[in-house]
Short mmCIF file of C-alpha atoms and ligand atoms in Angstrom, two decimals:
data_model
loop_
_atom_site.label_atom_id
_atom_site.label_comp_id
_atom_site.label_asym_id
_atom_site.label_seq_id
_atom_site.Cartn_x
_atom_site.Cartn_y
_atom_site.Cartn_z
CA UNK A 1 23.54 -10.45 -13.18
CA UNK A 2 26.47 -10.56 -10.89
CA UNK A 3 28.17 -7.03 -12.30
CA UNK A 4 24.44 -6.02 -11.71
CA UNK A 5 24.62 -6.36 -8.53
CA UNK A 6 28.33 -5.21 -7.94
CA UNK A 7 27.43 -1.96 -9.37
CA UNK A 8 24.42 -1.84 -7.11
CA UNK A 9 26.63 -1.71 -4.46
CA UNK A 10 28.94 0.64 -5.61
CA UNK A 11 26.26 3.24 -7.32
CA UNK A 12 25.81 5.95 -5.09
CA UNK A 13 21.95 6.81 -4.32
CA UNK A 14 19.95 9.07 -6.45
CA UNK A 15 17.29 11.79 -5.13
CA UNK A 16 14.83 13.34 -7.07
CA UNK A 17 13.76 16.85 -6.59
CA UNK A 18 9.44 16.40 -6.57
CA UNK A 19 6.81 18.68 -6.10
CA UNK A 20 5.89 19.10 -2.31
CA UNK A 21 3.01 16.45 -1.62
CA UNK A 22 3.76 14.49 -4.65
CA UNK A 23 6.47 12.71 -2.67
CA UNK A 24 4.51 9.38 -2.58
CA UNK A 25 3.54 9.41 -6.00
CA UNK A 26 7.22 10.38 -7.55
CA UNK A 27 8.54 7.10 -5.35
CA UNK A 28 5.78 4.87 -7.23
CA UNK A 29 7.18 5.93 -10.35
CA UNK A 30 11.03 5.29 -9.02
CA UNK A 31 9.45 1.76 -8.30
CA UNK A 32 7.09 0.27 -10.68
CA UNK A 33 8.65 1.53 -13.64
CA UNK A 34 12.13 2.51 -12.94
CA UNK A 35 13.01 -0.64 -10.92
CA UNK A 36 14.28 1.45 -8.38
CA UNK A 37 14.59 0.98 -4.57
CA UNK A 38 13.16 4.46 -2.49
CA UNK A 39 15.03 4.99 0.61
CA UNK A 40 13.46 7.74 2.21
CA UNK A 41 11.22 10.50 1.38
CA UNK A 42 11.42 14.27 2.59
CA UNK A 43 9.16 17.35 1.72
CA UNK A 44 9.82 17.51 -1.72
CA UNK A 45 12.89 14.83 -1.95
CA UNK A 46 12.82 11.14 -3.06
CA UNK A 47 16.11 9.44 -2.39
CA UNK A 48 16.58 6.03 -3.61
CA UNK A 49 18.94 3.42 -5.64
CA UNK A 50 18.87 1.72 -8.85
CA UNK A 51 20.06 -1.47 -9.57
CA UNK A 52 21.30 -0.25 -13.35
CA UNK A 53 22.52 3.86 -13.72
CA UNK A 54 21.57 4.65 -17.70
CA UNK A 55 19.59 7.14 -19.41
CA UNK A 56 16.54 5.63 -18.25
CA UNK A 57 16.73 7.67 -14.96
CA UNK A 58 16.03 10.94 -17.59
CA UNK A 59 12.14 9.19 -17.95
CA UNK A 60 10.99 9.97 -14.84
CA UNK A 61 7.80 12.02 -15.00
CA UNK A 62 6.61 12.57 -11.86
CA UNK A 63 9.67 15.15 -10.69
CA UNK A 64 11.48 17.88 -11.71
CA UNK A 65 15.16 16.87 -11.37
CA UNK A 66 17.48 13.93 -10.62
CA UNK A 67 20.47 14.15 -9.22
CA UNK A 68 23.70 11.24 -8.16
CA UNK A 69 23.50 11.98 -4.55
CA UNK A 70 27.12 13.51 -3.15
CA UNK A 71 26.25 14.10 0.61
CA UNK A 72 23.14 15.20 2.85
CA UNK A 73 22.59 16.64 6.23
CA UNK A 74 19.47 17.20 8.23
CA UNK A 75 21.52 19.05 11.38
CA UNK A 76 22.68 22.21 9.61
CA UNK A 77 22.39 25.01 12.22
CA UNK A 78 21.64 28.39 10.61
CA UNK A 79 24.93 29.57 11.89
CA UNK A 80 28.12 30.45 10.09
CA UNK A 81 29.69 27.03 11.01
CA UNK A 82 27.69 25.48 8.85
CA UNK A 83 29.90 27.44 5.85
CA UNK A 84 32.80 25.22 7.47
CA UNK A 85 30.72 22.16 6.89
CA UNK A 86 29.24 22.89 3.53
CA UNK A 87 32.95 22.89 2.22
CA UNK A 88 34.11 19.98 4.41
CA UNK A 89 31.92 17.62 3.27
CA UNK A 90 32.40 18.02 -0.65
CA UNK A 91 35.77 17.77 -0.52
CA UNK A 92 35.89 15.31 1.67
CA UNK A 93 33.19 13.32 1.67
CA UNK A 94 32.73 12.78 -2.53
CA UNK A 95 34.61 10.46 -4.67
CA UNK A 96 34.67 13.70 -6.88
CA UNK A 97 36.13 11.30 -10.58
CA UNK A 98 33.64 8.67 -9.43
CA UNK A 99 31.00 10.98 -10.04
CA UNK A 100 32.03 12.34 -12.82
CA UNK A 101 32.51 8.37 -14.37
CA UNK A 102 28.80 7.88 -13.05
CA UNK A 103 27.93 11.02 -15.10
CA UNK A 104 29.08 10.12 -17.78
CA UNK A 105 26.92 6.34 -18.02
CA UNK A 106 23.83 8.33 -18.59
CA UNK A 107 25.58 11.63 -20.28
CA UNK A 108 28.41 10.44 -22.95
CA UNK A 109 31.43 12.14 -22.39
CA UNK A 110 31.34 15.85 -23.93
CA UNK A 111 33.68 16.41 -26.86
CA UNK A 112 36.32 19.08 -26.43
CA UNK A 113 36.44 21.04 -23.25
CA UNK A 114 34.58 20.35 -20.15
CA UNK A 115 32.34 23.04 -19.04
CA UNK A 116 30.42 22.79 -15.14
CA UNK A 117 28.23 24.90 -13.14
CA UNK A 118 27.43 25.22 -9.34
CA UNK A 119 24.21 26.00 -8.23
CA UNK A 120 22.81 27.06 -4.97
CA UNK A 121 18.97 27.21 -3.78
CA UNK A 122 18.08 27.52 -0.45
CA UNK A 123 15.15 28.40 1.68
CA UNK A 124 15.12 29.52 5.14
CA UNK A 125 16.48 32.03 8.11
CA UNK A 126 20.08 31.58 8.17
CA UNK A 127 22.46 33.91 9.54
CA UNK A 128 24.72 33.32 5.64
CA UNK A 129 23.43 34.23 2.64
CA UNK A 130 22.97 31.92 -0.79
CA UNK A 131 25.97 32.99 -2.12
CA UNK A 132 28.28 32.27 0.60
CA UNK A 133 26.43 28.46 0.94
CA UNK A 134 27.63 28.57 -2.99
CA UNK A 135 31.22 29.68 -2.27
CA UNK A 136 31.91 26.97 0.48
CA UNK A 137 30.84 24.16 -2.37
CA UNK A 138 33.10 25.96 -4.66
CA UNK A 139 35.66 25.82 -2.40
CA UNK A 140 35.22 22.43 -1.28
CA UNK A 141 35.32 21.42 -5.20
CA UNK A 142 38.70 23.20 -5.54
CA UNK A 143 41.08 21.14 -7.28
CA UNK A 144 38.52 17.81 -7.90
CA UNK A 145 37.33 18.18 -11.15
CA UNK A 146 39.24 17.05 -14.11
CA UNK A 147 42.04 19.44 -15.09
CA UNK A 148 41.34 22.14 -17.83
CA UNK A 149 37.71 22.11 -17.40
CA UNK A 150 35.89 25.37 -17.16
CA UNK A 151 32.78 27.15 -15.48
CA UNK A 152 29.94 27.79 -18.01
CA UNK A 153 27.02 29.82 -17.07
CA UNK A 154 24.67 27.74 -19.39
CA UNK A 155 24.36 24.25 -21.00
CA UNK A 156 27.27 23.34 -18.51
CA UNK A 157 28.33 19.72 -18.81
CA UNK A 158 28.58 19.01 -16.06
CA UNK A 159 26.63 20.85 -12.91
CA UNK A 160 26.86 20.62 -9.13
CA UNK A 161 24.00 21.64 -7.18
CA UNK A 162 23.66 22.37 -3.81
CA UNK A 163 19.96 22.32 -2.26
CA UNK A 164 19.72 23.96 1.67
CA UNK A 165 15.79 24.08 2.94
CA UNK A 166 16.63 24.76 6.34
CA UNK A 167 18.27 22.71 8.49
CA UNK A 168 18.31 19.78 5.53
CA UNK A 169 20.99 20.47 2.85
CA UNK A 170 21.67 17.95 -0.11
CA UNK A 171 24.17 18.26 -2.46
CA UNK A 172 24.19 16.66 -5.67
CA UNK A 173 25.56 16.16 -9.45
CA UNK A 174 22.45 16.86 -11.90
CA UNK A 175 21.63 13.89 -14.14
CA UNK A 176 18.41 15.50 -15.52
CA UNK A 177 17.92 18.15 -18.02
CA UNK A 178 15.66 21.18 -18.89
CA UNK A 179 13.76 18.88 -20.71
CA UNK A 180 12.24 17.28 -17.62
CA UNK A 181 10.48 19.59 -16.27
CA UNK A 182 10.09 21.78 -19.61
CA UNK A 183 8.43 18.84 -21.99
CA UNK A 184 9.66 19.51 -25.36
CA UNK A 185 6.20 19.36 -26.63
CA UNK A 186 4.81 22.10 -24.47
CA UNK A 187 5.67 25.38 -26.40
CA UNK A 188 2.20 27.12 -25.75
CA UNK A 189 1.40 28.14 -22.34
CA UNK A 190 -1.72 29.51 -21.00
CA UNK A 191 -1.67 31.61 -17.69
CA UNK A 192 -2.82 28.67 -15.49
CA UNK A 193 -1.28 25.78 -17.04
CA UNK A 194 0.40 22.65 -15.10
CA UNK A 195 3.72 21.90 -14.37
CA UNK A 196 4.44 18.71 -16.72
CA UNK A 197 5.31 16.49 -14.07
CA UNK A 198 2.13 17.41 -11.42
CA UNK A 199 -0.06 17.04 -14.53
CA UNK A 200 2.12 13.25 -15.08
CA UNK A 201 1.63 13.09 -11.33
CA UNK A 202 -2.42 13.44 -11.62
CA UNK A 203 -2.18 11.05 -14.92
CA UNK A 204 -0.74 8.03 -13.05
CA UNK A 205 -3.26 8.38 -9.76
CA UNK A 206 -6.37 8.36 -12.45
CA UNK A 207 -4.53 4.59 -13.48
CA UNK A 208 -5.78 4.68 -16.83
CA UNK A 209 -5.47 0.98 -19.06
CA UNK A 210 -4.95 0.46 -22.02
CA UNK A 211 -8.04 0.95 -24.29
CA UNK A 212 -9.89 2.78 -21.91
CA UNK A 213 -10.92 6.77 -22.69
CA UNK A 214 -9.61 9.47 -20.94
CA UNK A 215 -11.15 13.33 -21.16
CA UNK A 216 -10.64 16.36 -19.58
CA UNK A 217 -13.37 18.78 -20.32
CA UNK A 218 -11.66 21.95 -18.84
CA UNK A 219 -7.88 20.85 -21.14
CA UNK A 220 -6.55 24.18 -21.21
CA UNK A 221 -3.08 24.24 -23.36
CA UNK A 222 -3.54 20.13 -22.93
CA UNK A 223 -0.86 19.19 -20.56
CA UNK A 224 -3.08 16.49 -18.81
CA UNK A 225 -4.06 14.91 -22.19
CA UNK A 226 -0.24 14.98 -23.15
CA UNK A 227 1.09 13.45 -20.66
CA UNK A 228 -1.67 10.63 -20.59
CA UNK A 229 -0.31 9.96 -24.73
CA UNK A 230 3.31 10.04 -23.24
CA UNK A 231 2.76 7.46 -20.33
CA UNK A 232 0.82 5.15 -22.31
CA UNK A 233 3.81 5.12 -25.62
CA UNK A 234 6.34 4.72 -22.43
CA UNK A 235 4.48 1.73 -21.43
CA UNK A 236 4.35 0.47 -24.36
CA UNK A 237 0.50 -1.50 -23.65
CA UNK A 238 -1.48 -0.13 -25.69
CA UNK A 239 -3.22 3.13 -26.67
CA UNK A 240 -5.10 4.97 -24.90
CA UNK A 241 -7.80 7.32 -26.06
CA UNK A 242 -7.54 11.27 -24.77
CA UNK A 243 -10.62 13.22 -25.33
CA UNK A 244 -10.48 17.33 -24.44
CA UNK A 245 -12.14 20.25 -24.93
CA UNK A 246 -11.85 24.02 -23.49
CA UNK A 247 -14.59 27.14 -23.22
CA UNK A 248 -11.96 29.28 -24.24
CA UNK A 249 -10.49 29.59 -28.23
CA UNK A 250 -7.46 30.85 -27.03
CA UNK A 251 -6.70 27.56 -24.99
CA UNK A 252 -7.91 25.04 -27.42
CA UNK A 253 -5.06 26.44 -29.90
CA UNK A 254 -2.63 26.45 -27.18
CA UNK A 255 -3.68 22.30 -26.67
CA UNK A 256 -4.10 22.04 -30.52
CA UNK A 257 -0.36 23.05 -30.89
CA UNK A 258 1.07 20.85 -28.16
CA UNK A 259 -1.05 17.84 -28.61
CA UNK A 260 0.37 17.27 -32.55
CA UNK A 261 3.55 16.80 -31.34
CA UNK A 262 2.45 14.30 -28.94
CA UNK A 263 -0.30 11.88 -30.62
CA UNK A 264 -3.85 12.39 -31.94
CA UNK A 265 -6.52 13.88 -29.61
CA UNK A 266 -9.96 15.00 -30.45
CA UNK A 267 -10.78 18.58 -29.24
CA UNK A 268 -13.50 20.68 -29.22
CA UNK A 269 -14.64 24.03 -27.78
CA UNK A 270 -17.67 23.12 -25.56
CA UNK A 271 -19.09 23.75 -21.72
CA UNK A 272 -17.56 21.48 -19.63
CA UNK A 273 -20.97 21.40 -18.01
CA UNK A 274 -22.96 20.61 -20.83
CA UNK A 275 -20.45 18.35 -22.92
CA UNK A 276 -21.63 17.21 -26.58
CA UNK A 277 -20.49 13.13 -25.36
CA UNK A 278 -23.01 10.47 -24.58
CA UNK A 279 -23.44 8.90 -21.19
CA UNK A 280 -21.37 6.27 -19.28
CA UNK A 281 -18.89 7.36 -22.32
CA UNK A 282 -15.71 7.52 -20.60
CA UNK A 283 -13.23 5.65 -18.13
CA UNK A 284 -11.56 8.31 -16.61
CA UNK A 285 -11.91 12.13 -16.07
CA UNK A 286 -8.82 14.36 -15.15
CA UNK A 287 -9.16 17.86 -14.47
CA UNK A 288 -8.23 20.48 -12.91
CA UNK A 289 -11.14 23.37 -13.40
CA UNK A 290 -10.59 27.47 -13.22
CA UNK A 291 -8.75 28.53 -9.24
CA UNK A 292 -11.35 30.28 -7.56
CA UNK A 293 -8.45 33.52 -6.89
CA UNK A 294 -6.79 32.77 -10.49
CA UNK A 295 -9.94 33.12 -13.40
CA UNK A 296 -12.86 33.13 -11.53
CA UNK A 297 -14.09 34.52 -8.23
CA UNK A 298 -14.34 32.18 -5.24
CA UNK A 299 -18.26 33.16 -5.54
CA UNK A 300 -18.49 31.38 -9.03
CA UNK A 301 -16.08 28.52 -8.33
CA UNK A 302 -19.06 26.54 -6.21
CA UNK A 303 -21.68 26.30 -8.42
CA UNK A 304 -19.38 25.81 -11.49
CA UNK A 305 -18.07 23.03 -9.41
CA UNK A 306 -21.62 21.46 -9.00
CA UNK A 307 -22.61 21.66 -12.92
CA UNK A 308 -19.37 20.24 -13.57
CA UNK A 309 -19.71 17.40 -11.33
CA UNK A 310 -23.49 16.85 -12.57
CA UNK A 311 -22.15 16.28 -16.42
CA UNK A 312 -18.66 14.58 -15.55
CA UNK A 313 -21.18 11.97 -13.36
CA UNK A 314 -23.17 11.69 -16.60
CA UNK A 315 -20.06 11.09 -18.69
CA UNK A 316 -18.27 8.88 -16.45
CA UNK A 317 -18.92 5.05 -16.87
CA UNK A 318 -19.82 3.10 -13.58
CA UNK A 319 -16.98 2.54 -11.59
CA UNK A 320 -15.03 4.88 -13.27
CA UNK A 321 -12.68 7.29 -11.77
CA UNK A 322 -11.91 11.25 -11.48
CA UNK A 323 -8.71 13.29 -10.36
CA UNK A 324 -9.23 16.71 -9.70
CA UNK A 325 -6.79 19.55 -8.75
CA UNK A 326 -8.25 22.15 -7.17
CA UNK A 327 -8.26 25.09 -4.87
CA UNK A 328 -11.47 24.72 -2.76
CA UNK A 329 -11.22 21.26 -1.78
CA UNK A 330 -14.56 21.06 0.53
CA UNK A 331 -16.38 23.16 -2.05
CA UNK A 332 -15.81 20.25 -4.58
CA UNK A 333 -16.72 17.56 -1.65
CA UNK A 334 -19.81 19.08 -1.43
CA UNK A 335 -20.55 19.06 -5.29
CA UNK A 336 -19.60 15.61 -5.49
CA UNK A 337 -21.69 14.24 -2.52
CA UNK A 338 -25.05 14.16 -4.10
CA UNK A 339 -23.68 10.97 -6.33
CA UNK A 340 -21.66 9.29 -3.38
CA UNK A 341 -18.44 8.92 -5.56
CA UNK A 342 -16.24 7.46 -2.98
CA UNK A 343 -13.03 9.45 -2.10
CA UNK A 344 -9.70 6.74 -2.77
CA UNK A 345 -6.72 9.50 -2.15
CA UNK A 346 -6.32 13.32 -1.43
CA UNK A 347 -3.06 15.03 -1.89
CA UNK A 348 -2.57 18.17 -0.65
CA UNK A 349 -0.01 20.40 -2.77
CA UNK A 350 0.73 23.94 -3.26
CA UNK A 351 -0.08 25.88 -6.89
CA UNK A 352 1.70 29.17 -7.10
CA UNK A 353 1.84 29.72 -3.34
CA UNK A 354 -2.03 28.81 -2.77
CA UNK A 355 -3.25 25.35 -0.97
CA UNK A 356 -4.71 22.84 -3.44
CA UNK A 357 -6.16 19.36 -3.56
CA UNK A 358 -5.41 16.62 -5.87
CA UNK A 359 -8.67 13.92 -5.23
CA UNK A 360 -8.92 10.47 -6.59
CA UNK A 361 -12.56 9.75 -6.57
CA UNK A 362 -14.36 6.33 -8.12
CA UNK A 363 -17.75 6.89 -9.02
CA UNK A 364 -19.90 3.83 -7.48
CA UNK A 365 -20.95 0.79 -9.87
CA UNK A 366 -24.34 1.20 -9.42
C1 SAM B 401 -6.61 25.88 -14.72
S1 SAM B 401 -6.99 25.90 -16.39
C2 SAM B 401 -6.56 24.30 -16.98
C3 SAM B 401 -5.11 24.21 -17.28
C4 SAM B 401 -4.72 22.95 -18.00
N1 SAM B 401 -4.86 21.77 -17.16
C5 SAM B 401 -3.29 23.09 -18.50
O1 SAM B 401 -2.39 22.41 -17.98
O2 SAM B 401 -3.05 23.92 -19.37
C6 SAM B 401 -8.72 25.82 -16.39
C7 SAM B 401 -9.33 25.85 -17.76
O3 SAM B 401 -10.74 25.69 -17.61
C8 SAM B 401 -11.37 26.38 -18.69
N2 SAM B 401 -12.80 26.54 -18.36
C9 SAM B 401 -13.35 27.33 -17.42
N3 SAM B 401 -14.69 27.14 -17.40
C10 SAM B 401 -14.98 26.22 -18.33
C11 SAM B 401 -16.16 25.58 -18.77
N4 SAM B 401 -17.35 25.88 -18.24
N5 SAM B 401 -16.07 24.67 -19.76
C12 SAM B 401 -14.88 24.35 -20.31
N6 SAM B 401 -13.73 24.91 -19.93
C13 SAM B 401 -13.76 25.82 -18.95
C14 SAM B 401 -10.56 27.65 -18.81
O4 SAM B 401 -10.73 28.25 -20.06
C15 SAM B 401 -9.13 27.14 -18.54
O5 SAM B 401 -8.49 26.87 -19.76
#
């Protein structure tokens, strides 16, 4: 207990890089399951601590990266000065070995030579471009990495990244890998498909228990229903039944091929507004239906929203609950209305450029 809490106070914060609008979500995860403190959330950006650093930072679901934080500014100006500072602060402001110690607790130390990357993203008007944001870290990094290792321009070892969205900057050793935000089980995609961790996002807001039954009637390539299987064997409570079915042949096979890497799953091809399932059948619904500019026209999207409300409130047990993402928000309000489901959370989030909603709604108990 007592080194616990020494290297508490010696562990440098984490952030997470999350989804815009899942921010709140992403720091319930950090704190329920990770045990972790959140210090502050930003568009996008969950810092926070962890009593423990191990590889159980890498089973975060809910966002896309993690990183050991190295510094973070909200005053950069757009100007070139900020060039000066960008380089400043990483070499002076970083215990540079420290982090590479802290790396290695979750990573174990690479055999044979040492291999890093820097990488750069930034958004926003400044008078510098990318590049030059990239060169100042480079230079600021000059000289504090161990000797003899080398620059790799994939699978690094080791990588560095530096994260500008205006006048916010964070800068950052990765912790994460490809693998959490590209799920190993997810090796069909289908045009419209989720991002792993807003689909894990979506999963947790439905709170689903154990023994309780899950569908989603429009499953497409079956990320939802995957990462309701994966939260539930994290957990470690129990099993919980997924239930999913797709119009479309071409995304059932998609689901069909991801889902048997992840755990059973009935499927079928069926209308998600006239589903083959009995009544007051299931616990949950998650969904996210066809984007009215993405496969159908905003003219179909209402009414498909209505029949698909009418069967999902014939499906859904009293008191049960539905998250939808979708991309005509009021049109879906006014579908649901008829059956006074009562609205618990709204999320607003951004697919592919385009507004959307994530809704938590409970339909009533009687
Ligand atoms: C946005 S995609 C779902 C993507 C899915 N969540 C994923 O991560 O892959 C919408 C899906 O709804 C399906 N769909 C559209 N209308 C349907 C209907 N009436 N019944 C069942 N599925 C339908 C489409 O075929 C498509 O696969």
């Amino acid at each position: 207990m007592a080194r616990q809490r020494r290297d508490e106070d010696r562990l440098p914060p984490l952030f997470a890089l999350v989804h815009p609008g899942l921010e709140s979500v992403a720091a319930d995860e950090i704190t329920r399951d990770l045990g972790g403190m959140v210090r502050k959330t930003d568009r996008g950006v969950v810092i926070f601590r962890v009593p423990v650093l191990d590889e159980s930072v890498l089973l975060l679901r809910t966002v896309e990266d993690v990183f050991l934080f190295a510094w973070g500014t909200d005053a950069l100006t757009y100007r070139a000065v900020d060039l000066k500072s960008i380089q400043e602060w990483t070499e002076s402001e970083v215990d540079w070995r420290e982090m590479v110690r802290l790396h290695h607790m979750v990573h174990r130390k690479p055999k044979g030579r040492g291999t890093y990357r820097l990488v750069t993203q930034m958004i926003g008007e400044h008078v510098y471009r990318r590049m030059d944001a990239g060169k100042a870290m480079a230079k600021g990094l000059g000289g504090k990495l161990p000797p003899g290792w080398v620059p790799a321009s994939e699978n690094a070892g080791f990588e560095v990244w530096l994260n500008i969205r205006g006048s916010t900057a964070f800068c950052g050793v990765r912790l994460s890998e490809r693998t959490m935000r590209h799920r190993a089980y997810k090796t069909e995609h289908m045009p419209a498909s989720l991002r792993p961790s807003l689909a894990a996002a979506m999963v947790r807001l439905a709170g689903a228990t154990p023994g309780q039954i899950v569908l989603d009637p429009m499953c497409g390539a079956g990320t939802l229903l995957a990462e309701q299987i994966e939260l539930a064997k994290l957990r470690r409570e129990g099993r919980i039944t997924t239930w999913g079915g797709d119009l479309e042949p071409n995304a059932l096979r998609a689901a069909v091929t991801n889902l048997q890497k992840v755990g059973p799953t009935p499927l079928a091809q069926w209308d998600a507004t006239r589903l083959p399932l009995p009544s007051a059948a299931v616990d949950r619904v998650i969904s996210n239906p066809p984007f009215g500019k993405q496969l159908s026209t905003p003219e179909e999207i209402g009414p498909l929203y209505q029949k698909m409300i009418r069967e999902s409130n014939r499906v859904l047990k009293p008191g049960g609950k539905a998250v939808y993402l979708v991309s005509e928000p009021e049109l879906l309000r006014s579908a649901i209305e008829p059956y006074g489901w009562y609205p618990e959370r709204m999320l607003k989030v951004r697919i592919l450029g385009q507004p959307a909603m994530i809704g938590v709604w409970q339909k009533p108990f009687a």
